[in-house]
Coordinates of C-alpha atoms and ligand atoms in Angstrom, one line a residue:
M406 CA 0.0 0.0 0.0
P407 CA 1.8 3.2 -1.1
L408 CA 2.3 5.9 1.5
Y409 CA 3.3 9.5 0.9
L410 CA 5.0 11.8 3.4
G411 CA 4.5 15.6 3.4
L412 CA 6.4 17.9 5.8
D413 CA 5.7 21.6 6.5
S414 CA 8.2 23.7 8.3
S415 CA 6.2 26.8 9.4
T416 CA 7.1 29.7 11.6
Q417 CA 6.3 28.0 14.8
S418 CA 6.5 24.3 14.1
L419 CA 7.3 21.4 11.9
T420 CA 4.4 19.1 10.9
A421 CA 4.4 15.8 9.1
V422 CA 1.4 14.2 7.4
V423 CA 1.4 10.6 6.0
I424 CA -1.3 9.6 3.6
E425 CA -2.2 6.4 2.0
I426 CA -3.6 6.4 -1.6
D427 CA -4.4 3.2 -3.3
H428 CA -7.2 3.4 -5.9
D429 CA -10.3 4.1 -3.7
R430 CA -8.6 3.7 -0.4
R431 CA -7.4 7.1 0.7
R432 CA -6.8 8.4 4.2
A433 CA -4.5 10.4 6.4
V434 CA -2.6 7.8 8.4
L435 CA -0.7 10.2 10.7
E436 CA -0.5 13.9 11.4
T437 CA 2.0 15.1 14.0
T438 CA 3.6 18.4 15.0
L439 CA 6.8 19.5 16.7
G440 CA 6.7 23.0 18.2
F441 CA 10.0 24.8 18.0
D442 CA 9.7 26.8 21.3
E443 CA 8.6 23.9 23.4
E444 CA 10.7 21.0 21.9
L445 CA 13.8 22.9 21.0
P446 CA 14.0 25.5 23.8
H447 CA 17.8 25.8 23.5
Y448 CA 17.4 28.0 20.4
G449 CA 15.6 30.5 22.6
T450 CA 12.9 31.4 20.1
R451 CA 9.5 32.8 20.9
H452 CA 6.8 31.7 18.4
G453 CA 9.8 30.3 16.3
V454 CA 11.5 33.7 16.0
L455 CA 14.5 35.1 17.9
L456 CA 13.8 38.0 20.2
D457 CA 15.0 41.4 19.0
P458 CA 14.3 44.8 20.5
D459 CA 13.5 46.1 17.0
P460 CA 10.0 45.0 16.0
A461 CA 11.0 45.3 12.3
V462 CA 13.5 42.5 12.7
G463 CA 12.4 38.9 12.1
V464 CA 15.1 36.2 12.1
S465 CA 15.2 32.5 13.1
P466 CA 18.1 30.1 13.6
P467 CA 18.3 27.7 10.5
L468 CA 20.0 25.1 12.7
M469 CA 16.7 24.8 14.6
W470 CA 15.0 23.8 11.4
V471 CA 17.7 21.2 10.8
E472 CA 17.4 19.7 14.2
A473 CA 13.6 19.6 13.9
L474 CA 13.7 17.7 10.6
D475 CA 16.1 15.2 12.1
L476 CA 13.9 14.7 15.2
M477 CA 10.8 14.4 13.1
M478 CA 12.2 11.8 10.7
G479 CA 13.3 9.8 13.7
R480 CA 9.9 10.1 15.4
L481 CA 8.1 9.0 12.2
A482 CA 10.3 6.0 11.9
R483 CA 9.3 5.0 15.5
S484 CA 5.6 5.9 15.1
G485 CA 4.3 2.6 14.0
V486 CA 3.9 3.8 10.4
D487 CA 5.8 1.4 8.1
V488 CA 8.2 4.0 6.6
R489 CA 9.5 1.3 4.1
E490 CA 6.2 1.8 2.3
I491 CA 6.8 5.5 1.6
A492 CA 6.7 6.0 -2.2
G493 CA 7.3 9.7 -2.3
V494 CA 8.3 12.6 0.0
S495 CA 7.8 16.3 -0.5
G496 CA 7.5 19.4 1.7
S497 CA 6.8 23.0 2.1
A498 CA 8.1 25.8 4.3
Q499 CA 7.3 29.4 5.4
Q500 CA 7.9 31.5 2.3
H501 CA 10.5 34.2 1.6
G502 CA 13.0 33.1 4.4
S503 CA 16.5 32.6 3.2
V504 CA 19.5 30.4 4.3
Y505 CA 23.1 31.4 3.4
L506 CA 25.6 28.6 2.9
N507 CA 29.3 28.7 2.3
A508 CA 31.3 26.6 -0.1
S509 CA 31.8 23.7 2.4
A510 CA 28.1 22.9 2.3
E511 CA 28.1 20.9 -0.9
A512 CA 30.7 18.4 0.4
A513 CA 29.1 18.3 3.9
L514 CA 25.7 17.5 2.4
A515 CA 27.1 14.8 0.2
S516 CA 28.9 13.0 3.0
L517 CA 26.5 13.0 5.9
D518 CA 27.5 10.4 8.6
A519 CA 24.5 8.4 9.8
G520 CA 26.1 8.0 13.2
T521 CA 26.1 11.7 14.1
P522 CA 23.1 14.0 14.4
L523 CA 22.6 16.3 11.5
V524 CA 23.1 19.6 13.4
D525 CA 26.6 18.5 14.6
Q526 CA 27.7 17.9 11.1
L527 CA 26.3 21.1 9.5
R528 CA 27.2 23.8 12.0
G529 CA 30.1 25.0 9.9
M530 CA 28.2 25.4 6.6
F531 CA 26.5 28.7 7.2
S532 CA 27.8 32.0 5.9
R533 CA 25.1 33.8 8.0
E534 CA 24.0 32.3 11.3
T535 CA 20.5 33.6 11.3
S536 CA 17.8 33.5 8.5
P537 CA 15.6 36.5 7.8
I538 CA 12.0 35.3 7.6
W539 CA 8.7 36.6 6.3
M540 CA 8.2 38.7 9.5
D541 CA 11.2 40.9 8.8
S542 CA 10.4 44.4 7.5
T543 CA 13.8 46.1 7.7
T544 CA 14.4 46.4 3.9
K545 CA 12.4 49.5 3.0
E546 CA 15.4 51.2 1.5
E547 CA 16.5 48.1 -0.5
C548 CA 12.9 47.8 -1.9
A549 CA 13.2 51.3 -3.2
E550 CA 16.6 50.7 -4.7
I551 CA 15.5 47.6 -6.5
T552 CA 12.3 49.3 -7.8
A553 CA 14.3 52.2 -9.1
A554 CA 16.8 50.0 -10.8
V555 CA 14.2 47.9 -12.7
G556 CA 12.1 51.0 -13.6
S557 CA 8.9 51.1 -11.5
E558 CA 6.7 49.2 -9.1
L559 CA 4.4 48.2 -11.9
Q560 CA 7.3 46.9 -14.0
L561 CA 8.5 44.7 -11.1
A562 CA 5.0 43.5 -10.3
R563 CA 4.2 42.6 -13.9
R564 CA 7.4 40.6 -14.4
T565 CA 7.8 39.0 -11.0
G566 CA 4.2 38.9 -9.7
S567 CA 4.7 41.4 -6.9
R568 CA 6.0 44.9 -6.3
A569 CA 9.0 45.0 -3.9
F570 CA 8.0 43.8 -0.5
E571 CA 10.2 44.1 2.6
R572 CA 10.0 40.4 3.4
F573 CA 10.7 39.2 -0.1
T574 CA 14.0 37.4 -0.6
G575 CA 15.6 39.8 -3.1
P576 CA 15.4 42.9 -0.9
Q577 CA 16.6 40.7 2.0
I578 CA 19.6 39.5 0.0
R579 CA 20.4 43.1 -1.0
R580 CA 20.4 44.2 2.6
F581 CA 22.7 41.4 3.6
F582 CA 25.1 42.3 0.8
K583 CA 25.1 45.9 1.9
L584 CA 25.5 45.3 5.6
A585 CA 27.9 42.3 5.5
P586 CA 29.8 42.3 2.2
A587 CA 32.5 39.9 3.4
A588 CA 29.9 37.4 4.6
Y589 CA 28.0 37.8 1.2
D590 CA 31.3 37.2 -0.6
N591 CA 31.7 34.0 1.5
T592 CA 28.2 32.8 0.4
D593 CA 28.2 30.1 -2.1
R594 CA 24.4 29.3 -2.2
I595 CA 21.3 31.1 -1.1
H596 CA 18.4 28.8 -0.4
L597 CA 14.8 29.4 0.5
V598 CA 13.8 27.5 3.6
S599 CA 12.0 25.0 1.3
S600 CA 15.0 24.2 -0.9
F601 CA 17.3 24.2 2.1
L602 CA 15.3 21.5 3.9
A603 CA 14.9 19.6 0.6
S604 CA 18.7 19.7 0.3
L605 CA 19.1 18.0 3.7
L606 CA 16.8 15.2 2.5
T607 CA 18.6 14.5 -0.8
G608 CA 22.2 15.3 0.4
R609 CA 22.8 17.8 -2.4
H610 CA 21.8 21.4 -3.3
A611 CA 18.1 21.2 -4.2
P612 CA 16.5 23.5 -6.9
L613 CA 13.6 25.9 -6.2
E614 CA 10.3 25.5 -7.8
P615 CA 8.3 28.4 -9.3
G616 CA 5.7 28.7 -6.5
D617 CA 8.2 29.6 -3.8
A618 CA 10.6 31.3 -6.1
S619 CA 7.8 33.8 -6.9
G620 CA 8.2 35.1 -3.4
M621 CA 11.6 36.6 -4.1
N622 CA 11.1 39.6 -6.5
L623 CA 13.7 37.8 -8.7
M624 CA 11.8 35.4 -11.0
D625 CA 10.2 36.1 -14.3
L626 CA 6.7 34.7 -13.6
S627 CA 5.9 33.6 -17.1
A628 CA 9.3 32.4 -18.1
R629 CA 9.7 30.6 -14.7
D630 CA 13.4 31.5 -14.6
W631 CA 15.5 34.3 -13.0
W632 CA 14.8 37.7 -14.4
P633 CA 18.2 39.3 -15.1
P634 CA 17.3 43.0 -14.5
A635 CA 16.0 42.1 -11.0
V636 CA 18.9 39.8 -10.2
D637 CA 21.4 42.5 -11.3
A638 CA 19.5 45.1 -9.3
T639 CA 19.7 43.0 -6.1
A640 CA 23.4 42.1 -5.6
P641 CA 26.6 41.6 -7.6
E642 CA 27.4 38.0 -8.7
L643 CA 24.0 36.8 -7.4
L644 CA 23.0 34.5 -10.2
P645 CA 25.7 31.8 -9.5
R646 CA 24.6 31.9 -5.8
L647 CA 20.9 31.1 -6.6
P648 CA 19.6 27.6 -7.0
A649 CA 18.2 26.5 -10.4
I650 CA 14.4 26.6 -10.8
A651 CA 12.7 23.3 -11.6
A652 CA 9.1 22.3 -12.4
P653 CA 7.0 21.8 -9.2
W654 CA 6.6 18.1 -9.9
S655 CA 10.3 17.5 -10.4
H656 CA 11.9 14.5 -8.8
I657 CA 15.0 16.1 -7.3
G658 CA 16.7 13.1 -5.8
T659 CA 16.2 10.3 -3.3
L660 CA 16.4 10.2 0.5
A661 CA 20.1 10.3 1.3
P662 CA 21.9 7.4 2.9
Y663 CA 21.8 9.3 6.2
W664 CA 18.1 8.8 6.4
Q665 CA 18.2 5.2 5.2
V666 CA 20.9 4.0 7.6
R667 CA 20.0 6.1 10.6
Y668 CA 16.2 5.6 10.6
G669 CA 15.5 2.8 8.1
Y670 CA 13.9 4.8 5.3
P671 CA 14.0 3.4 1.7
A672 CA 15.7 5.3 -1.2
T673 CA 12.4 7.1 -1.7
P674 CA 12.0 9.8 -4.4
V675 CA 12.0 13.4 -3.1
I676 CA 9.8 15.9 -5.0
A677 CA 10.7 19.6 -5.1
W678 CA 9.6 21.5 -2.0
T679 CA 7.4 24.6 -2.3
G680 CA 6.1 27.4 -0.1
D681 CA 3.5 26.8 2.5
N682 CA 0.8 28.8 0.7
P683 CA 1.2 27.1 -2.7
S684 CA 1.3 23.8 -0.9
S685 CA -1.9 24.7 1.0
L686 CA -3.6 25.5 -2.3
V687 CA -3.4 21.8 -3.1
G688 CA -4.0 20.7 0.5
A689 CA -7.2 22.8 0.6
G690 CA -8.3 21.1 -2.6
L691 CA -8.2 24.3 -4.7
V692 CA -7.0 22.8 -7.9
V693 CA -9.4 24.7 -10.2
E694 CA -10.6 28.3 -10.2
G695 CA -13.8 29.4 -8.4
R696 CA -13.1 29.1 -4.7
I697 CA -10.7 30.7 -2.3
A698 CA -9.0 29.6 0.9
I699 CA -8.3 31.6 4.0
S700 CA -5.5 30.3 6.1
L701 CA -5.5 31.4 9.8
G702 CA -2.0 30.4 10.8
T703 CA 0.8 32.6 12.2
S704 CA 0.1 34.8 9.2
D705 CA -3.4 35.1 7.8
T706 CA -3.5 34.6 4.1
V707 CA -6.3 34.8 1.5
F708 CA -5.5 32.9 -1.7
G709 CA -7.0 31.2 -4.7
P710 CA -6.1 29.5 -8.0
M711 CA -5.8 31.6 -11.2
S712 CA -5.5 30.3 -14.7
E713 CA -3.8 33.5 -15.9
P714 CA -1.4 35.7 -13.9
R715 CA -3.7 38.7 -13.3
V716 CA -1.2 40.9 -11.4
D717 CA -2.6 43.3 -8.9
D718 CA -1.8 46.8 -10.2
S719 CA -2.7 48.4 -6.9
G720 CA 0.3 46.7 -5.3
T721 CA -1.5 44.9 -2.5
G722 CA -1.3 41.3 -3.4
H723 CA 1.0 38.7 -5.1
V724 CA 0.8 36.3 -8.0
F725 CA 2.7 33.1 -7.4
G726 CA 3.2 30.0 -9.5
A727 CA 0.9 27.2 -8.3
P728 CA 1.9 23.5 -7.9
T729 CA -0.4 22.6 -10.7
G730 CA 1.6 24.6 -13.2
A731 CA -1.0 27.4 -13.2
Y732 CA -1.0 30.5 -10.9
M733 CA -2.4 31.7 -7.6
G734 CA -3.2 35.0 -6.1
L735 CA -2.4 35.8 -2.5
T736 CA -2.7 38.5 0.1
C737 CA -0.8 38.2 3.3
F738 CA -1.5 39.7 6.7
Q739 CA 1.2 39.6 9.4
N740 CA -1.2 40.2 12.3
G741 CA -2.9 36.8 12.2
S742 CA -2.9 34.3 15.1
L743 CA -0.4 36.2 17.2
A744 CA -2.7 39.3 17.2
R745 CA -5.7 37.1 18.2
E746 CA -3.5 35.5 20.9
R747 CA -2.4 38.9 22.2
V748 CA -6.0 40.0 22.8
R749 CA -6.9 36.6 24.4
E750 CA -3.9 36.9 26.7
D751 CA -4.5 40.6 27.5
H752 CA -7.9 39.7 28.8
G753 CA -6.8 36.4 30.4
L754 CA -9.1 34.2 28.3
T755 CA -9.0 30.6 27.2
W756 CA -9.8 29.9 23.5
S757 CA -13.3 28.7 24.6
Q758 CA -13.9 32.0 26.5
F759 CA -12.6 33.8 23.3
S760 CA -15.2 32.0 21.3
Q761 CA -17.9 32.7 23.9
A762 CA -17.0 36.4 23.7
L763 CA -17.6 36.3 19.9
A764 CA -20.9 34.6 20.3
S765 CA -22.1 37.0 22.9
T766 CA -21.3 40.3 21.2
P767 CA -23.2 42.0 18.3
P768 CA -22.0 42.0 14.7
G769 CA -20.6 45.5 14.0
N770 CA -19.5 45.7 17.6
A771 CA -21.6 48.8 18.2
G772 CA -19.3 50.7 15.9
R773 CA -16.1 49.8 17.8
I774 CA -13.4 49.3 15.2
M775 CA -9.9 48.0 15.8
L776 CA -6.9 48.1 13.4
P777 CA -5.1 45.1 14.8
W778 CA -1.5 46.2 14.1
F779 CA 0.2 44.6 17.1
S780 CA 3.3 44.1 15.0
P781 CA 4.3 45.8 11.7
E782 CA 1.7 45.0 9.1
I783 CA 2.2 43.8 5.5
T784 CA -1.3 44.5 4.2
P785 CA -1.7 47.5 4.3
P786 CA 2.0 48.4 4.8
V787 CA 2.4 49.7 8.3
S788 CA 6.0 49.9 9.5
A789 CA 5.7 50.3 13.3
P790 CA 3.3 48.5 15.6
C791 CA 0.3 50.7 16.5
V792 CA -3.1 49.4 17.4
H793 CA -5.8 51.9 16.6
R794 CA -9.2 51.8 18.3
Y795 CA -12.0 54.0 16.9
S796 CA -14.6 54.9 19.4
A797 CA -14.3 54.1 23.1
T798 CA -12.7 50.9 24.2
G799 CA -15.2 48.4 25.4
N800 CA -14.7 45.4 27.7
G801 CA -12.7 42.2 26.9
A802 CA -15.5 40.6 24.9
S803 CA -15.8 43.6 22.6
D804 CA -12.0 43.7 22.2
V805 CA -12.2 40.0 21.0
R806 CA -14.9 40.9 18.5
A807 CA -13.0 44.0 17.4
V808 CA -9.8 42.1 16.6
V809 CA -11.6 39.3 14.6
E810 CA -13.9 41.8 12.8
G811 CA -10.9 44.1 12.0
Q812 CA -9.0 41.1 10.5
M813 CA -11.9 39.8 8.5
L814 CA -12.9 43.3 7.2
S815 CA -9.3 43.9 6.2
M816 CA -9.1 40.5 4.4
A817 CA -12.4 41.3 2.5
L818 CA -11.2 44.7 1.5
H819 CA -7.7 43.7 0.4
S820 CA -8.7 40.6 -1.5
Q821 CA -11.1 42.4 -3.9
W822 CA -8.3 42.6 -6.5
M823 CA -8.3 38.8 -6.6
V824 CA -12.0 38.0 -6.6
S825 CA -14.9 40.3 -6.8
R826 CA -17.5 38.0 -5.3
V827 CA -16.6 35.0 -3.1
E828 CA -19.2 32.3 -2.7
T829 CA -17.2 29.5 -1.0
I830 CA -14.2 29.6 1.3
H831 CA -12.1 26.7 2.5
A832 CA -10.7 27.6 5.9
T833 CA -7.4 26.2 7.1
G834 CA -4.6 26.9 9.6
G835 CA -4.6 26.6 13.4
A836 CA -7.5 29.0 14.1
A837 CA -9.8 27.4 11.5
I838 CA -11.0 24.9 14.2
N839 CA -12.7 27.9 15.9
R840 CA -16.2 28.0 14.4
E841 CA -17.1 31.3 16.0
I842 CA -14.2 32.9 14.1
L843 CA -15.5 31.2 10.9
Q844 CA -18.9 32.6 11.5
V845 CA -17.5 36.1 11.4
M846 CA -15.7 35.2 8.3
A847 CA -18.8 33.8 6.6
D848 CA -20.8 36.9 7.6
V849 CA -18.2 39.5 6.5
F850 CA -17.6 37.8 3.1
G851 CA -21.2 36.7 2.6
A852 CA -19.8 33.2 1.7
R853 CA -20.2 29.6 2.8
V854 CA -17.2 28.5 4.9
F855 CA -16.0 24.9 5.1
Q856 CA -13.4 23.3 7.4
L857 CA -11.1 20.7 6.0
P858 CA -10.5 17.2 7.4
V859 CA -6.7 17.5 7.8
G860 CA -5.7 20.5 10.0
N861 CA -2.4 21.3 8.3
S862 CA -3.2 21.8 4.7
A863 CA 0.4 22.7 3.8
A864 CA 1.8 19.4 4.9
L865 CA -1.1 17.6 3.4
G866 CA -0.5 19.4 0.1
A867 CA 3.1 18.3 0.2
A868 CA 2.0 14.6 0.6
L869 CA -0.5 15.0 -2.2
R870 CA 2.2 16.6 -4.5
A871 CA 4.4 13.6 -3.9
A872 CA 1.5 11.3 -4.7
H873 CA 0.7 13.2 -7.8
T874 CA 4.2 12.9 -9.2
H875 CA 4.4 9.2 -8.3
R876 CA 1.0 8.4 -9.9
H877 CA 1.5 10.6 -12.9
A878 CA 4.8 8.8 -13.7
R879 CA 2.7 5.6 -14.1
D880 CA -0.4 7.0 -15.6
R881 CA -0.2 10.3 -17.6
S882 CA -4.0 10.7 -17.5
V883 CA -4.2 11.2 -13.7
T884 CA -5.7 14.6 -12.9
W885 CA -5.1 16.9 -9.9
A886 CA -8.8 16.5 -9.0
E887 CA -8.4 12.8 -8.8
V888 CA -5.3 13.1 -6.6
V889 CA -6.9 15.4 -4.1
A890 CA -10.3 13.6 -4.0
G891 CA -11.3 12.2 -0.7
L892 CA -8.4 13.8 1.2
A893 CA -8.5 17.6 0.5
E894 CA -12.2 17.9 0.2
P895 CA -14.2 20.1 2.6
L896 CA -16.2 18.4 5.3
V897 CA -19.8 18.7 4.2
N898 CA -21.2 18.9 7.7
S899 CA -18.6 21.6 8.7
R900 CA -20.4 24.2 6.7
V901 CA -20.9 27.6 8.3
D902 CA -23.5 29.7 6.4
P903 CA -23.5 33.5 6.3
D904 CA -26.5 35.3 7.8
P905 CA -27.9 37.7 5.2
N906 CA -28.7 40.5 7.7
R907 CA -25.3 40.4 9.2
H908 CA -23.7 40.3 5.8
A909 CA -25.7 43.4 4.8
L910 CA -24.4 45.2 7.9
Y911 CA -20.8 44.2 7.1
R912 CA -21.1 45.4 3.5
D913 CA -21.9 48.8 4.9
L914 CA -19.0 48.5 7.4
V915 CA -16.2 47.7 4.8
P916 CA -16.0 51.3 3.5
V917 CA -16.1 52.6 7.1
Y918 CA -13.2 50.3 7.9
A919 CA -11.4 51.4 4.8
A920 CA -11.8 55.0 6.0
C921 CA -10.4 54.2 9.4
E922 CA -7.5 52.5 7.8
A923 CA -6.8 55.5 5.5
H924 CA -7.0 57.8 8.5
A925 CA -4.7 55.7 10.6
R926 CA -2.1 55.7 7.8
G927 CA -2.3 59.5 7.5
R928 CA -4.1 59.3 4.1
G929 CA -7.6 60.2 4.9
P930 CA -9.9 62.5 6.9
D931 CA -11.2 61.7 10.4
P932 CA -13.7 58.7 9.9
R933 CA -15.7 59.5 13.0
P934 CA -18.7 61.1 11.2
L935 CA -18.9 57.9 9.0
L936 CA -18.7 55.7 12.1
E937 CA -21.5 57.7 13.9
R938 CA -23.7 57.4 10.8
F939 CA -23.1 53.7 10.7
T940 CA -23.9 53.3 14.4
R941 CA -27.1 55.3 14.1
Q942 CA -28.2 53.2 11.1
T943 CA -27.6 49.9 12.8
H944 CA -29.6 51.0 15.8
H945 CA -32.7 51.6 13.7
Ligands
LIG2043 P1 1.7 28.0 11.5 O1 1.4 29.2 10.6 O2 2.9 28.2 12.3 O3 1.6 26.7 10.8 P2 -0.8 27.1 12.7 O4 -1.6 27.1 11.4 O5 -0.4 25.8 13.3 O6 0.5 28.1 12.5 O7 -1.6 27.9 13.7 C1 -1.1 28.1 15.0 C2 -2.1 29.1 15.7 O8 -3.4 28.6 15.9 C3 -1.6 29.4 17.1 O9 -0.7 30.5 17.2 C4 -3.0 29.8 17.8 O10 -3.1 31.2 17.9 C5 -4.0 29.3 16.9 N1 -5.1 28.5 17.5 C6 -5.0 27.3 18.1 N2 -6.2 27.0 18.6 C7 -7.1 28.0 18.4 C8 -8.5 28.2 18.7 N3 -9.2 27.3 19.3 N4 -9.0 29.4 18.3 C9 -8.3 30.3 17.6 N5 -7.0 30.1 17.3 C10 -6.4 29.0 17.7
LIG2044 C1 3.2 34.7 2.4 C2 3.8 34.9 3.8 C3 3.5 34.0 4.9 C4 4.6 32.9 5.1 C5 4.5 32.2 6.4 O1 3.6 35.6 1.5 O2 4.7 35.7 3.9 O3 2.2 33.4 4.7 O4 4.6 32.0 4.0 O5 3.5 31.3 6.5

């Protein structure tokens, strides 16, 4: 019975999902998560990130990801799952983060000793000890420099799928080159987190695939190869330091002897790794256009498949390559789960009391609007943490409603470039188990919301991608819809329906929210008259 392993290295944890697919028999055999802070406390991270007094800095220790992978592979081998049956492995990782390796890495990867833990063999291979991740927003200046060098924001967006964003890898590489030129000189290869972890599995430098490479401001989206003007604008001699770009379904090697000898894995094919969002597209079953997914993870993301790369000229969102070979649109919000947690902790609530607070407060929150920027925000761009509250602060329960409504209104507002009318949403990520949050989502978007059977859609997507490549090699007629059937389909009885009256109220509230946002960013007049009018109307 063939098994497929999918791994997802996210901001806070590493998850593994093992699935079994044999004709009509398809099920998730195992889903297990290893939290970085709890299980690898010696790296000193909080929520997977190293503490820094500057809220704009977001870096993590790459060795922590190495140790987590080693631990997880050992754990799986002892879990009771027959790892000898694994017919394909793939993975995904948080997007945009980069790992800098020196010239010793190639030989170190090729000669891993099965008798020694991975971390102890790889310590010397980094030319930069920490990895900037998607939460880093220190590269405003580098974004401007790259934009100017390629011509304009629009030019960069149309070619690469996005205007320059602080967290994107190109601006991050440029900043590293400027601040630490000697260390940049000493860098032989720059990986994304995804291709770095894939390299550990295969024992050689892995390629990138277009989905994750589109998060760099360096790839020509339609050519699916490096775009020379962007590469040249980023740093000197960059091209030889970048991995190759391979098709998403590429077989990039087999599990290295290290994994075979140390834990008893077979010489299983490894399929190119991708970013967590492209992987989730498959894991949420969105292989054809028409529906969107909302992932409520560390970041909140709104994304959906696209057959053509319709780039967002307003500069809010991104177009990435999709694992199917088509495209996907995405808008990312930095203040996701950690903002919800912050409000929960400030008021000393459990998740169930948090849900209770949502259930017991009125939609529209009597006109209390929160802009939930507890940390710098990506969408809209806000460089310093500053939570704005319009109209008097209420109690804990109204603060809970304010944070969730603020997030959902912002998602609805900033995903309009991607889809004008949403009918169905597949909800995923850690907070998607919370049905009271999903009710606010359904009401704000006026859409049916479904939960998915496997919690971690990125890891599931990775397993499904491995299965797709394996099955496609045997039967060219296999479609994506057939591969995801029965595993990445929404749970019918999980449906949360929108309430038409509440949706009507939120439709009126979206422009009020937009006015608050513009005002908070110094780009619009005082929104209080609008808010007062909204509150008067809802009272009648
Ligand atoms: P990642 O992006 O790191 O993969 P996850 O998708 O695993 O993150 O989501 C983790 C988050 O899920 C936690 O930070 C927590 O805030 C949130 N979470 C867990 N349980 C609940 C709940 N019952 N209600 C709302 N949020 C929850
Ligand atoms: C997407 C983004 C985040 C990370 C972390 O552009 O920055 O969603 O992938 O999950």
